[in-house]
Short mmCIF file of C-alpha atoms in Angstrom, two decimals:
data_model
loop_
_atom_site.label_atom_id
_atom_site.label_comp_id
_atom_site.label_asym_id
_atom_site.label_seq_id
_atom_site.Cartn_x
_atom_site.Cartn_y
_atom_site.Cartn_z
CA MET O 10 -79.36 39.16 12.32
CA TYR O 11 -79.39 39.73 8.53
CA LYS O 12 -82.43 37.49 8.02
CA ASP O 13 -84.59 40.00 6.16
CA PHE O 14 -81.96 41.80 4.15
CA ALA O 15 -79.28 39.19 3.40
CA TYR O 16 -80.05 39.49 -0.30
CA ILE O 17 -79.22 43.22 -0.35
CA TYR O 18 -76.14 42.90 1.87
CA ASP O 19 -73.76 43.20 -1.07
CA LYS O 20 -75.28 46.53 -2.05
CA LEU O 21 -74.78 47.88 1.44
CA SER O 22 -71.12 46.84 1.56
CA PHE O 23 -70.14 48.22 -1.84
CA ASP O 24 -67.51 50.52 -0.33
CA ILE O 25 -65.59 47.82 1.57
CA PRO O 26 -62.20 47.13 -0.12
CA TYR O 27 -62.40 43.34 0.02
CA ASP O 28 -59.59 42.97 -2.51
CA PHE O 29 -57.23 45.07 -0.39
CA TYR O 30 -58.12 43.21 2.81
CA ALA O 31 -57.57 39.87 1.05
CA ASP O 32 -54.19 41.02 -0.26
CA ASN O 33 -53.14 41.98 3.27
CA ILE O 34 -53.94 38.47 4.48
CA LYS O 35 -52.10 36.92 1.55
CA LYS O 36 -49.02 38.98 2.42
CA LEU O 37 -49.11 37.59 5.96
CA VAL O 38 -49.53 34.06 4.61
CA LYS O 39 -46.51 34.53 2.34
CA LYS O 40 -44.43 36.19 5.05
CA ASP O 41 -44.98 33.28 7.45
CA ALA O 42 -44.63 30.65 4.69
CA ILE O 43 -48.05 29.15 5.39
CA ASP O 44 -49.14 26.13 3.35
CA ASN O 45 -52.06 26.67 0.97
CA ASP O 46 -53.84 23.37 1.59
CA ARG O 47 -56.94 24.33 3.62
CA MET O 48 -58.46 27.62 4.77
CA LEU O 49 -61.40 28.39 7.07
CA GLU O 50 -63.35 31.64 7.06
CA LEU O 51 -65.61 32.24 10.06
CA ALA O 52 -68.61 34.58 9.76
CA CYS O 53 -68.19 34.47 5.98
CA GLY O 54 -71.43 36.30 5.16
CA SER O 55 -72.24 36.27 1.45
CA GLY O 56 -68.74 35.23 0.44
CA LYS O 57 -67.36 38.47 -0.97
CA LEU O 58 -64.08 38.13 0.91
CA THR O 59 -63.94 34.35 0.51
CA SER O 60 -64.03 34.63 -3.27
CA TYR O 61 -60.61 36.29 -3.32
CA PHE O 62 -59.07 33.08 -1.94
CA PHE O 63 -60.66 30.54 -4.30
CA ASP O 64 -57.49 30.20 -6.35
CA ASP O 65 -55.09 30.40 -3.43
CA PHE O 66 -56.11 27.39 -1.34
CA LYS O 67 -56.74 23.80 -2.35
CA TYR O 68 -59.77 23.56 -0.04
CA ILE O 69 -61.86 26.29 1.60
CA ASP O 70 -64.41 25.87 4.38
CA ALA O 71 -66.67 28.87 5.04
CA LEU O 72 -68.99 29.17 8.01
CA ASP O 73 -71.77 31.54 9.03
CA LEU O 74 -74.53 31.55 11.61
CA SER O 75 -77.09 32.92 9.13
CA ARG O 76 -78.73 30.47 6.72
CA ASP O 77 -79.92 33.42 4.64
CA MET O 78 -76.39 34.71 4.13
CA LEU O 79 -75.22 31.23 3.13
CA ASP O 80 -78.08 30.97 0.64
CA VAL O 81 -76.88 34.21 -0.99
CA PHE O 82 -73.34 32.79 -0.98
CA LYS O 83 -74.51 29.63 -2.78
CA LYS O 84 -76.33 31.59 -5.47
CA LYS O 85 -73.23 33.67 -6.24
CA PHE O 86 -70.43 31.12 -6.05
CA ILE O 87 -70.15 27.45 -6.97
CA ARG O 88 -66.69 25.95 -6.48
CA GLU O 89 -65.62 22.32 -6.19
CA ASN O 90 -63.08 23.19 -3.50
CA LEU O 91 -65.63 25.04 -1.32
CA ASN O 92 -67.68 23.72 1.61
CA LEU O 93 -70.26 25.85 3.44
CA TYR O 94 -71.39 25.29 7.03
CA GLN O 95 -74.08 26.87 9.17
CA ALA O 96 -72.70 27.06 12.70
CA ASN O 97 -71.71 29.31 15.57
CA MET O 98 -68.09 30.35 15.04
CA THR O 99 -67.28 29.99 18.76
CA GLU O 100 -68.46 26.36 18.80
CA TYR O 101 -67.00 25.01 15.54
CA ILE O 102 -64.30 22.35 16.04
CA LYS O 103 -62.34 20.48 13.39
CA GLU O 104 -58.99 19.91 15.03
CA ASP O 105 -55.63 20.22 13.25
CA SER O 106 -57.34 20.92 9.92
CA TYR O 107 -56.49 24.44 8.74
CA ASP O 108 -53.42 26.36 7.62
CA LEU O 109 -55.30 29.67 7.84
CA ILE O 110 -58.37 30.86 9.76
CA VAL O 111 -59.86 34.26 8.89
CA VAL O 112 -62.49 36.28 10.81
CA LEU O 113 -63.00 39.74 9.33
CA LEU O 114 -65.29 42.78 9.23
CA ASP O 115 -66.09 43.35 12.93
CA SER O 116 -67.34 39.80 13.48
CA VAL O 117 -65.42 39.55 16.75
CA ASN O 118 -67.12 42.72 18.04
CA TYR O 119 -70.48 40.96 17.73
CA LEU O 120 -69.39 38.54 20.46
CA LEU O 121 -70.99 40.27 23.43
CA ASN O 122 -69.82 37.88 26.14
CA LYS O 123 -66.11 38.19 26.88
CA SER O 124 -65.94 34.44 27.57
CA ASP O 125 -66.86 33.84 23.91
CA ILE O 126 -63.65 35.58 22.85
CA GLY O 127 -61.62 33.03 24.78
CA LYS O 128 -63.73 30.20 23.36
CA LEU O 129 -63.23 31.47 19.79
CA PHE O 130 -59.46 31.65 20.22
CA GLU O 131 -59.20 28.29 22.01
CA ASN O 132 -61.15 26.48 19.31
CA SER O 133 -59.30 28.31 16.53
CA TYR O 134 -56.04 27.17 18.10
CA LYS O 135 -57.31 23.57 18.12
CA ASN O 136 -58.51 23.83 14.52
CA LEU O 137 -55.22 25.14 13.15
CA LYS O 138 -52.37 22.94 12.09
CA LYS O 139 -49.03 23.52 13.78
CA GLY O 140 -47.63 26.82 12.59
CA GLY O 141 -51.00 27.89 11.16
CA LEU O 142 -52.28 31.48 11.23
CA LEU O 143 -55.34 33.11 12.76
CA VAL O 144 -56.09 36.50 11.13
CA PHE O 145 -58.97 38.67 12.34
CA ASP O 146 -59.95 42.28 12.95
CA ILE O 147 -61.78 44.38 15.52
CA ASN O 148 -63.24 47.85 15.41
CA SER O 149 -60.92 50.21 17.27
CA LEU O 150 -61.90 52.23 20.33
CA TYR O 151 -61.56 55.36 18.20
CA LYS O 152 -64.09 54.07 15.66
CA MET O 153 -66.52 52.79 18.26
CA GLU O 154 -66.53 56.07 20.19
CA ASN O 155 -66.14 58.65 17.41
CA ILE O 156 -67.69 57.07 14.30
CA PHE O 157 -70.36 54.90 15.91
CA GLY O 158 -70.81 56.41 19.39
CA ASN O 159 -74.12 58.22 19.73
CA GLU O 160 -74.14 59.26 16.08
CA SER O 161 -76.90 59.04 13.45
CA TYR O 162 -76.48 58.64 9.69
CA VAL O 163 -78.67 58.70 6.58
CA TYR O 164 -77.67 56.91 3.36
CA GLU O 165 -79.17 56.60 -0.12
CA TYR O 166 -77.85 54.18 -2.70
CA GLU O 167 -79.64 53.13 -5.91
CA ASP O 168 -82.91 51.54 -4.76
CA VAL O 169 -82.05 51.49 -1.05
CA PHE O 170 -82.53 54.30 1.47
CA TYR O 171 -81.65 53.75 5.11
CA THR O 172 -81.12 55.45 8.45
CA TRP O 173 -78.62 54.32 11.08
CA GLU O 174 -78.91 55.45 14.70
CA ASN O 175 -76.35 54.47 17.34
CA TYR O 176 -76.46 54.54 21.10
CA LYS O 177 -73.41 53.89 23.30
CA GLU O 178 -73.85 52.44 26.77
CA ASP O 179 -70.65 51.50 28.63
CA ASP O 180 -68.76 49.11 26.29
CA LEU O 181 -71.74 48.37 24.07
CA ILE O 182 -72.87 50.10 20.87
CA TYR O 183 -76.55 49.60 20.05
CA MET O 184 -77.36 50.09 16.37
CA TYR O 185 -80.86 50.71 15.07
CA LEU O 186 -81.19 50.50 11.29
CA ASN O 187 -84.22 51.21 9.10
CA PHE O 188 -83.97 50.17 5.46
CA PHE O 189 -86.40 51.28 2.78
CA LEU O 190 -86.13 49.06 -0.28
CA GLU O 191 -87.78 50.12 -3.53
CA ASP O 192 -89.96 47.46 -5.15
CA GLU O 193 -90.73 47.13 -8.86
CA ASP O 194 -93.97 49.12 -8.56
CA GLY O 195 -92.13 52.12 -7.06
CA SER O 196 -93.34 51.54 -3.50
CA TYR O 197 -90.91 51.11 -0.63
CA ARG O 198 -90.70 48.21 1.81
CA ARG O 199 -89.34 48.85 5.31
CA ILE O 200 -86.88 46.44 6.92
CA LYS O 201 -85.84 47.04 10.54
CA GLU O 202 -82.59 45.68 11.94
CA ASN O 203 -81.08 46.01 15.42
CA GLN O 204 -77.47 45.08 16.13
CA VAL O 205 -75.08 45.30 19.06
CA GLN O 206 -71.28 45.40 19.16
CA ARG O 207 -68.92 45.32 22.14
CA ILE O 208 -65.76 47.39 22.44
CA TYR O 209 -62.64 45.27 23.00
CA SER O 210 -59.22 46.70 23.76
CA PRO O 211 -56.14 45.37 21.90
CA THR O 212 -54.61 44.57 25.30
CA PHE O 213 -57.51 42.32 26.24
CA ILE O 214 -57.45 40.61 22.84
CA LYS O 215 -53.70 39.94 23.07
CA LYS O 216 -54.05 38.44 26.55
CA GLU O 217 -56.81 36.11 25.37
CA LEU O 218 -54.71 35.04 22.37
CA GLN O 219 -51.74 34.29 24.61
CA LYS O 220 -53.98 32.41 27.03
CA ALA O 221 -55.15 30.21 24.15
CA GLY O 222 -51.52 29.44 23.27
CA PHE O 223 -50.89 31.74 20.31
CA ALA O 224 -47.50 33.33 19.65
CA ASP O 225 -46.01 35.82 17.15
CA ILE O 226 -48.95 38.18 17.69
CA GLU O 227 -48.87 41.28 15.48
CA THR O 228 -51.28 44.16 14.86
CA PHE O 229 -51.80 46.40 11.82
CA ASP O 230 -53.98 49.25 10.67
CA GLU O 231 -56.24 47.26 8.37
CA ASP O 232 -56.97 50.16 6.03
CA ASP O 233 -53.39 50.93 5.09
CA PHE O 234 -51.57 47.83 6.41
CA SER O 235 -49.18 49.94 8.49
CA PHE O 236 -48.76 50.34 12.25
CA VAL O 237 -51.77 51.05 14.46
CA LYS O 238 -52.39 54.77 15.04
CA GLU O 239 -54.63 56.83 17.32
CA ASP O 240 -57.24 57.21 14.57
CA THR O 241 -57.03 53.67 13.20
CA LEU O 242 -60.54 52.40 12.43
CA ARG O 243 -59.98 48.66 12.15
CA ILE O 244 -57.17 46.76 13.87
CA LEU O 245 -55.96 43.63 12.10
CA PHE O 246 -54.48 40.86 14.27
CA LYS O 247 -52.19 38.04 13.20
CA ALA O 248 -51.43 35.18 15.61
CA ARG O 249 -49.60 31.92 15.00
CA LYS O 250 -50.09 28.47 16.48
CA LYS O 251 -46.86 27.26 18.04
#
């Protein structure tokens, strides 16, 4: 995933309020009096969210499965306190190392096997220091059924034109994307991308967090940082290691 269009990813996520999402996390860090020694971001992508924490933590580790996304990250940001890793976020273990672990922007929904949710939470619990925070989001049922669902979309932005067709089958959303990228000579190059996300209920997520040992579990509407509503699009979770 993202192999062929990692370098245009930033253009396609121009409308995501990374600064607002980062501020929400910082509020949770301050509220729970979390140390600012070391942070880990899983599924970091090209580093747009990570960059908002460069001056807040002494050390930052950022991890992604895609080498291409990490290459884009490296070209954009060079920081002495930053370490990048290519790895599967469900398998990564560095016990008792982090004050904060962040997994944002639907990354959890890309875990198609329910057992991987438990594995992610178990290893995150191991990787956190005592009292550390895990903060992540999921796409809500409302968004998956009403915004994604069986809907189709067409977008045009600067030198990129793309179509997005979705197909819902049980708890899975299949996404078929066709990107047309304008080259210097005025011709267009086609890039095809297929993705799949699974619907997860907040109840299931909370049970898996508790099973892993987390406490003080809270949920928020990620787009206004208030309580979760019927039409909430992204649900933000905060869980603390005992």
